[in-house]
């Protein structure tokens, strides 16, 4: 009996693993299919200048509309795309489409300075030798100026590519493309590279912002990151701001920019256009 049970358990375990592996393989196949069949869209989350409560730009966040499974979260498919290298074509698609959309908005709704777009660059993408060339081409093609494009790169993506990173980042700086360090505070603790690389802004990770009111440690981390940005004379963006209390605390520390559900979830391009057309102002809300 015990033996039978043991075998059954073993088989159960085995079939679960098998199911997981096939699900992953299926997702990978579907992901290849998705590129060809244009199942991706971009949502745009507004980024707000806290001094004026004005929207200064948007972060482009990719969305996958799977034909059978419906919406698949980027948290789920980006790691698969990263592992299989599919992130490279997906990433360039996102950048091209986001820049095309940005240019259309800039023309329709001129502001001073012009609206910006933030695009996430994965570790794999950051290691592509032709990254600079591709970005150059996309900017040319869409008519977007380098200063309107913000690349969101994690500390780990830079640290895993230190050899190529320096040259790459200097090139980007020459093109006036902005470098924003995403999920700041969750990666490497060594801060020495902040001096070495032309960083324009730190994005405080959502996990710290979320717990501002919950425990004092996170509050201190948030304060420390903002102070660090001020002393380096670079910008700082708080991500994942959901409550008025979090916002009030960020204001006390003079955090310059914020982004989060308190202001707006990521919007489809039509809703984002409506927001821009209505004056980009959150103060009246
Ligand atoms: P991220 O770059 O740190 O983006 C911020 C994430 O936080 C987004 O999740 C956004 O929807 C979510 N968020 C923003 N405000 C709030 C808030 O107030 N509360 C909560 N709970 N969440 C908030 P999303 O869109 O699911 O993207 C997850 C991650 O997937 C991104 O984290 C980014 O690392 C990656 N990702 C998304 N789009 C792309 C892309 O086009 N290329 C690459 N390489 N990665 C992407
Ligand atoms: Mg980001
Ligand atoms: Mg982030
Ligand atoms: Mg994050």
Tab-separated table of C-alpha atoms and ligand atoms in Angstrom:
chain	number	residue	atom	x	y	z
A	1	UNK	CA	0.000	0.000	0.000
A	2	UNK	CA	2.694	2.396	1.072
A	3	UNK	CA	4.597	1.492	-2.009
A	4	UNK	CA	1.602	2.188	-4.180
A	5	UNK	CA	1.071	5.520	-2.473
A	6	UNK	CA	4.723	6.351	-2.924
A	7	UNK	CA	4.499	5.647	-6.575
A	8	UNK	CA	1.327	7.660	-6.915
A	9	UNK	CA	2.992	10.575	-5.161
A	10	UNK	CA	5.984	10.284	-7.374
A	11	UNK	CA	3.800	10.333	-10.431
A	12	UNK	CA	1.804	13.267	-9.130
A	13	UNK	CA	4.971	15.243	-8.515
A	14	UNK	CA	6.279	14.236	-11.890
A	15	UNK	CA	3.148	15.224	-13.751
A	16	UNK	CA	3.052	18.617	-12.005
A	17	UNK	CA	6.587	19.309	-13.107
A	18	UNK	CA	5.714	18.093	-16.547
A	19	UNK	CA	2.665	20.339	-16.664
A	20	UNK	CA	4.745	23.345	-15.599
A	21	UNK	CA	7.400	22.622	-18.172
A	22	UNK	CA	4.891	22.222	-20.974
A	23	UNK	CA	3.089	25.379	-19.902
A	24	UNK	CA	6.376	27.256	-20.153
A	25	UNK	CA	7.132	25.729	-23.535
A	26	UNK	CA	3.655	26.572	-24.738
A	27	UNK	CA	4.036	30.160	-23.534
A	28	UNK	CA	7.356	30.403	-25.329
A	29	UNK	CA	5.788	29.183	-28.570
A	30	UNK	CA	2.869	31.552	-28.102
A	31	UNK	CA	5.303	34.384	-27.463
A	32	UNK	CA	7.002	33.789	-30.817
A	33	UNK	CA	3.584	33.736	-32.419
A	34	UNK	CA	2.620	36.948	-30.580
A	35	UNK	CA	5.432	38.909	-32.196
A	36	UNK	CA	4.326	37.941	-35.693
A	37	UNK	CA	0.654	38.482	-34.974
A	38	UNK	CA	1.045	41.767	-33.124
A	39	UNK	CA	-0.651	40.739	-29.934
A	40	UNK	CA	1.239	43.346	-27.907
A	41	UNK	CA	-0.020	46.750	-26.979
A	42	UNK	CA	1.455	49.474	-24.831
A	43	UNK	CA	-0.087	51.120	-21.823
A	44	UNK	CA	1.159	54.498	-20.695
A	45	UNK	CA	1.447	55.517	-17.058
A	46	UNK	CA	1.707	59.252	-16.374
A	47	UNK	CA	4.693	60.614	-14.438
A	48	UNK	CA	3.933	63.714	-12.395
A	49	UNK	CA	6.120	66.667	-11.430
A	50	UNK	CA	5.162	67.156	-7.787
A	51	UNK	CA	5.876	70.910	-7.713
A	52	UNK	CA	3.107	71.568	-10.220
A	53	UNK	CA	1.124	68.324	-10.342
A	54	UNK	CA	1.605	68.333	-14.098
A	55	UNK	CA	2.181	65.239	-16.183
A	56	UNK	CA	5.625	65.548	-17.758
A	57	UNK	CA	5.624	62.237	-19.591
A	58	UNK	CA	4.698	58.578	-19.517
A	59	UNK	CA	6.243	55.190	-18.856
A	60	UNK	CA	5.578	52.680	-21.644
A	61	UNK	CA	4.490	49.308	-20.217
A	62	UNK	CA	3.975	46.399	-22.571
A	63	UNK	CA	0.770	44.324	-22.463
A	64	UNK	CA	0.189	40.928	-24.052
A	65	UNK	CA	-3.289	40.026	-25.177
A	66	UNK	CA	-3.062	36.234	-25.510
A	67	UNK	CA	-5.698	34.883	-27.943
A	68	UNK	CA	-6.855	32.127	-25.522
A	69	UNK	CA	-5.614	33.134	-22.087
A	70	UNK	CA	-6.438	36.815	-22.350
A	71	UNK	CA	-4.183	39.312	-20.635
A	72	UNK	CA	-0.831	37.851	-19.539
A	73	UNK	CA	1.093	39.929	-16.993
A	74	UNK	CA	4.560	41.181	-17.956
A	75	UNK	CA	5.749	39.785	-14.621
A	76	UNK	CA	5.038	36.376	-16.157
A	77	UNK	CA	6.134	36.710	-19.774
A	78	UNK	CA	9.068	39.155	-19.561
A	79	UNK	CA	11.232	36.564	-17.734
A	80	UNK	CA	10.447	33.973	-20.451
A	81	UNK	CA	11.106	36.517	-23.159
A	82	UNK	CA	14.364	37.393	-21.436
A	83	UNK	CA	15.469	33.758	-21.186
A	84	UNK	CA	14.662	32.947	-24.793
A	85	UNK	CA	16.037	36.161	-26.247
A	86	UNK	CA	12.601	37.128	-27.531
A	87	UNK	CA	12.830	40.222	-25.357
A	88	UNK	CA	15.125	41.747	-27.964
A	89	UNK	CA	12.557	42.006	-30.804
A	90	UNK	CA	9.760	42.727	-28.300
A	91	UNK	CA	11.826	45.463	-26.682
A	92	UNK	CA	12.595	47.161	-29.982
A	93	UNK	CA	8.955	46.944	-30.967
A	94	UNK	CA	7.985	48.655	-27.688
A	95	UNK	CA	10.581	51.388	-28.150
A	96	UNK	CA	9.619	52.074	-31.753
A	97	UNK	CA	5.892	52.102	-31.042
A	98	UNK	CA	6.293	54.216	-27.882
A	99	UNK	CA	8.460	56.767	-29.732
A	100	UNK	CA	5.986	56.896	-32.621
A	101	UNK	CA	3.162	57.564	-30.143
A	102	UNK	CA	5.223	60.143	-28.257
A	103	UNK	CA	6.004	62.071	-31.452
A	104	UNK	CA	2.312	62.143	-32.352
A	105	UNK	CA	1.481	63.523	-28.892
A	106	UNK	CA	4.298	66.073	-29.038
A	107	UNK	CA	2.994	67.353	-32.348
A	108	UNK	CA	-0.609	67.435	-31.284
A	109	UNK	CA	0.030	68.818	-27.804
A	110	UNK	CA	3.226	70.881	-27.754
A	111	UNK	CA	4.536	71.594	-24.253
A	112	UNK	CA	7.714	73.150	-22.948
A	113	UNK	CA	9.700	71.016	-22.310
A	114	UNK	CA	8.218	68.409	-24.656
A	115	UNK	CA	6.539	65.317	-23.193
A	116	UNK	CA	8.886	62.413	-22.506
A	117	UNK	CA	8.627	58.652	-22.799
A	118	UNK	CA	10.268	56.148	-20.454
A	119	UNK	CA	11.079	52.745	-21.937
A	120	UNK	CA	12.233	49.706	-19.948
A	121	UNK	CA	15.384	47.995	-21.154
A	122	UNK	CA	15.969	44.433	-19.951
A	123	UNK	CA	19.352	42.975	-19.060
A	124	UNK	CA	19.480	40.940	-22.266
A	125	UNK	CA	18.596	43.947	-24.380
A	126	UNK	CA	21.208	46.048	-22.651
A	127	UNK	CA	23.859	43.506	-23.650
A	128	UNK	CA	23.031	43.770	-27.377
A	129	UNK	CA	26.028	45.220	-29.232
A	130	UNK	CA	23.749	47.030	-31.673
A	131	UNK	CA	21.586	48.694	-29.003
A	132	UNK	CA	22.958	52.183	-29.701
A	133	UNK	CA	22.525	51.778	-33.440
A	134	UNK	CA	18.944	50.589	-33.012
A	135	UNK	CA	18.057	53.467	-30.704
A	136	UNK	CA	19.649	55.914	-33.114
A	137	UNK	CA	17.597	54.474	-35.938
A	138	UNK	CA	14.345	54.554	-33.973
A	139	UNK	CA	14.911	58.200	-33.003
A	140	UNK	CA	15.626	59.130	-36.614
A	141	UNK	CA	12.694	57.209	-37.931
A	142	UNK	CA	10.173	58.624	-35.461
A	143	UNK	CA	11.590	62.150	-35.199
A	144	UNK	CA	11.889	61.945	-31.408
A	145	UNK	CA	14.755	63.900	-29.828
A	146	UNK	CA	17.177	62.030	-27.587
A	147	UNK	CA	16.278	64.203	-24.603
A	148	UNK	CA	12.649	63.031	-24.807
A	149	UNK	CA	13.623	59.382	-24.379
A	150	UNK	CA	14.314	57.957	-20.928
A	151	UNK	CA	15.732	54.469	-20.720
A	152	UNK	CA	14.855	52.603	-17.541
A	153	UNK	CA	17.668	50.226	-16.709
A	154	UNK	CA	18.135	48.272	-13.489
A	155	UNK	CA	21.325	48.383	-11.487
A	156	UNK	CA	21.791	44.661	-12.101
A	157	UNK	CA	21.541	45.067	-15.884
A	158	UNK	CA	24.431	47.528	-15.677
A	159	UNK	CA	26.466	45.432	-13.270
A	160	UNK	CA	26.058	42.324	-15.401
A	161	UNK	CA	27.399	44.183	-18.419
A	162	UNK	CA	30.074	46.378	-16.842
A	163	UNK	CA	32.496	45.847	-19.741
A	164	UNK	CA	30.172	47.235	-22.367
A	165	UNK	CA	28.081	49.449	-20.056
A	166	UNK	CA	30.473	52.374	-19.785
A	167	UNK	CA	30.884	52.882	-23.527
A	168	UNK	CA	27.207	52.264	-24.127
A	169	UNK	CA	26.056	54.770	-21.520
A	170	UNK	CA	28.476	57.428	-22.721
A	171	UNK	CA	27.121	57.007	-26.223
A	172	UNK	CA	23.595	57.433	-24.963
A	173	UNK	CA	24.649	60.557	-23.097
A	174	UNK	CA	26.088	61.995	-26.313
A	175	UNK	CA	22.718	61.371	-27.936
A	176	UNK	CA	21.065	63.188	-24.978
A	177	UNK	CA	19.140	60.026	-24.159
A	178	UNK	CA	18.331	59.950	-20.436
A	179	UNK	CA	19.321	57.120	-18.120
A	180	UNK	CA	16.947	56.264	-15.268
A	181	UNK	CA	17.876	53.573	-12.751
A	182	UNK	CA	14.773	51.442	-12.273
A	183	UNK	CA	13.790	49.600	-9.083
A	184	UNK	CA	16.523	51.512	-7.315
A	185	UNK	CA	17.476	50.113	-3.942
A	186	UNK	CA	16.613	46.487	-4.693
A	187	UNK	CA	19.781	45.554	-6.583
A	188	UNK	CA	23.444	46.042	-5.908
A	189	UNK	CA	24.324	48.036	-2.850
A	190	UNK	CA	27.564	49.372	-4.291
A	191	UNK	CA	26.994	53.004	-5.099
A	192	UNK	CA	30.393	53.675	-6.631
A	193	UNK	CA	29.092	53.182	-10.147
A	194	UNK	CA	26.745	56.155	-9.764
A	195	UNK	CA	29.775	58.369	-10.287
A	196	UNK	CA	31.073	56.301	-13.174
A	197	UNK	CA	27.879	56.205	-15.188
A	198	UNK	CA	25.957	59.199	-16.509
A	199	UNK	CA	22.780	58.635	-14.471
A	200	UNK	CA	19.975	61.182	-14.843
A	201	UNK	CA	17.525	59.837	-12.279
A	202	UNK	CA	16.831	57.227	-9.620
A	203	UNK	CA	13.461	55.489	-9.572
A	204	UNK	CA	12.645	54.426	-6.022
A	205	UNK	CA	11.265	50.902	-6.123
A	206	UNK	CA	7.593	50.434	-5.391
A	207	UNK	CA	8.305	48.053	-2.502
A	208	UNK	CA	9.845	50.888	-0.444
A	209	UNK	CA	7.175	53.420	-1.327
A	210	UNK	CA	4.411	50.935	-0.550
A	211	UNK	CA	5.610	50.478	3.020
A	212	UNK	CA	6.381	54.106	3.834
A	213	UNK	CA	3.572	54.269	6.364
A	214	UNK	CA	3.974	50.694	7.571
A	215	UNK	CA	7.484	50.622	8.943
A	216	UNK	CA	10.103	53.191	9.713
A	217	UNK	CA	12.891	51.370	7.918
A	218	UNK	CA	11.312	51.840	4.518
A	219	UNK	CA	10.696	55.473	5.294
A	220	UNK	CA	14.394	55.886	6.014
A	221	UNK	CA	15.369	54.110	2.804
A	222	UNK	CA	13.097	56.351	0.774
A	223	UNK	CA	14.529	59.411	2.478
A	224	UNK	CA	18.078	58.161	1.912
A	225	UNK	CA	17.501	57.588	-1.810
A	226	UNK	CA	15.964	61.044	-2.245
A	227	UNK	CA	18.851	62.636	-0.343
A	228	UNK	CA	21.329	60.685	-2.455
A	229	UNK	CA	19.693	61.941	-5.651
A	230	UNK	CA	19.751	65.523	-4.366
A	231	UNK	CA	23.420	65.344	-3.450
A	232	UNK	CA	24.317	63.811	-6.825
A	233	UNK	CA	22.259	66.552	-8.434
A	234	UNK	CA	20.081	64.113	-10.340
A	235	UNK	CA	16.321	63.568	-10.485
A	236	UNK	CA	14.324	61.175	-8.370
A	237	UNK	CA	11.035	59.454	-9.175
A	238	UNK	CA	8.898	57.537	-6.671
A	239	UNK	CA	7.065	54.622	-8.259
A	240	UNK	CA	3.947	52.903	-6.964
A	241	UNK	CA	2.459	55.873	-5.098
A	242	UNK	CA	-1.026	54.792	-4.052
A	243	UNK	CA	-2.077	56.928	-1.110
A	244	UNK	CA	-2.226	60.566	-0.121
A	245	UNK	CA	-0.138	59.720	2.977
A	246	UNK	CA	2.687	58.350	0.837
A	247	UNK	CA	2.516	61.421	-1.337
A	248	UNK	CA	2.615	63.766	1.659
A	249	UNK	CA	5.694	62.000	3.004
A	250	UNK	CA	7.439	62.183	-0.384
A	251	UNK	CA	6.650	65.894	-0.518
A	252	UNK	CA	8.282	66.409	2.893
A	253	UNK	CA	11.508	64.907	1.503
A	254	UNK	CA	11.166	66.951	-1.695
A	255	UNK	CA	10.910	64.017	-4.069
A	256	UNK	CA	10.661	65.578	-7.512
A	257	UNK	CA	8.503	63.149	-9.500
A	258	UNK	CA	5.948	60.468	-8.746
A	259	UNK	CA	4.055	57.778	-10.538
A	260	UNK	CA	1.382	55.390	-9.269
A	261	UNK	CA	-2.246	54.440	-8.918
A	262	UNK	CA	-2.888	57.480	-6.719
A	263	UNK	CA	-2.629	59.510	-9.918
A	264	UNK	CA	-3.383	56.954	-12.585
A	265	UNK	CA	-2.999	53.337	-13.603
A	266	UNK	CA	-1.255	52.692	-16.915
A	267	UNK	CA	-3.667	53.837	-19.638
A	268	UNK	CA	-4.243	52.681	-23.181
A	269	UNK	CA	-3.155	55.213	-25.782
A	270	UNK	CA	-6.668	56.548	-26.259
A	271	UNK	CA	-7.184	57.274	-22.563
A	272	UNK	CA	-3.692	58.736	-22.320
A	273	UNK	CA	-4.548	61.034	-25.236
A	274	UNK	CA	-7.687	62.164	-23.394
A	275	UNK	CA	-5.600	62.928	-20.312
A	276	UNK	CA	-3.147	64.991	-22.357
A	277	UNK	CA	-5.948	66.810	-24.158
A	278	UNK	CA	-7.522	67.737	-20.830
A	279	UNK	CA	-4.424	69.704	-19.868
A	280	UNK	CA	-2.104	67.240	-18.117
A	281	UNK	CA	-3.047	68.639	-14.766
A	282	UNK	CA	-3.830	66.519	-11.743
A	283	UNK	CA	-4.385	69.402	-9.348
A	284	UNK	CA	-8.037	69.827	-10.261
A	285	UNK	CA	-8.756	66.139	-9.644
B	1	LIG	P1	8.630	48.513	-13.682
B	1	LIG	O1	9.388	49.044	-14.833
B	1	LIG	O2	9.207	48.757	-12.339
B	1	LIG	O3	7.182	49.139	-13.811
B	1	LIG	C1	6.374	49.508	-12.749
B	1	LIG	C2	5.305	48.477	-12.500
B	1	LIG	O4	4.537	48.881	-11.372
B	1	LIG	C3	4.291	48.337	-13.643
B	1	LIG	O5	3.843	46.976	-13.642
B	1	LIG	C4	3.168	49.265	-13.204
B	1	LIG	O6	1.924	48.945	-13.801
B	1	LIG	C5	3.169	48.981	-11.727
B	1	LIG	N1	2.613	50.087	-10.943
B	1	LIG	C6	2.696	51.404	-11.183
B	1	LIG	N2	2.104	52.118	-10.226
B	1	LIG	C7	1.625	51.228	-9.325
B	1	LIG	C8	0.913	51.354	-8.087
B	1	LIG	O7	0.590	52.440	-7.608
B	1	LIG	N3	0.605	50.196	-7.443
B	1	LIG	C9	0.938	48.965	-7.925
B	1	LIG	N4	0.587	47.900	-7.230
B	1	LIG	N5	1.618	48.822	-9.089
B	1	LIG	C10	1.958	49.936	-9.778
B	1	LIG	P2	3.695	46.138	-14.984
B	1	LIG	O8	3.172	47.003	-16.068
B	1	LIG	O9	2.956	44.890	-14.623
B	1	LIG	O10	5.197	45.791	-15.350
B	1	LIG	C11	5.975	44.996	-14.506
B	1	LIG	C12	7.419	45.009	-14.899
B	1	LIG	O11	7.576	44.377	-16.170
B	1	LIG	C13	8.004	46.399	-15.059
B	1	LIG	O12	8.397	46.911	-13.811
B	1	LIG	C14	9.165	46.118	-15.976
B	1	LIG	O13	10.260	45.646	-15.253
B	1	LIG	C15	8.626	45.003	-16.838
B	1	LIG	N6	8.182	45.568	-18.122
B	1	LIG	C16	6.986	46.115	-18.448
B	1	LIG	N7	6.993	46.526	-19.744
B	1	LIG	C17	8.238	46.244	-20.231
B	1	LIG	C18	8.882	46.418	-21.510
B	1	LIG	O14	8.337	46.976	-22.469
B	1	LIG	N8	10.172	45.965	-21.623
B	1	LIG	C19	10.824	45.389	-20.566
B	1	LIG	N9	12.075	44.971	-20.761
B	1	LIG	N10	10.246	45.219	-19.370
B	1	LIG	C20	8.976	45.632	-19.201
B	2	LIG	MG1	10.178	50.812	-15.298
B	3	LIG	MG1	10.358	50.315	-11.656
B	4	LIG	MG1	9.438	47.784	-10.180
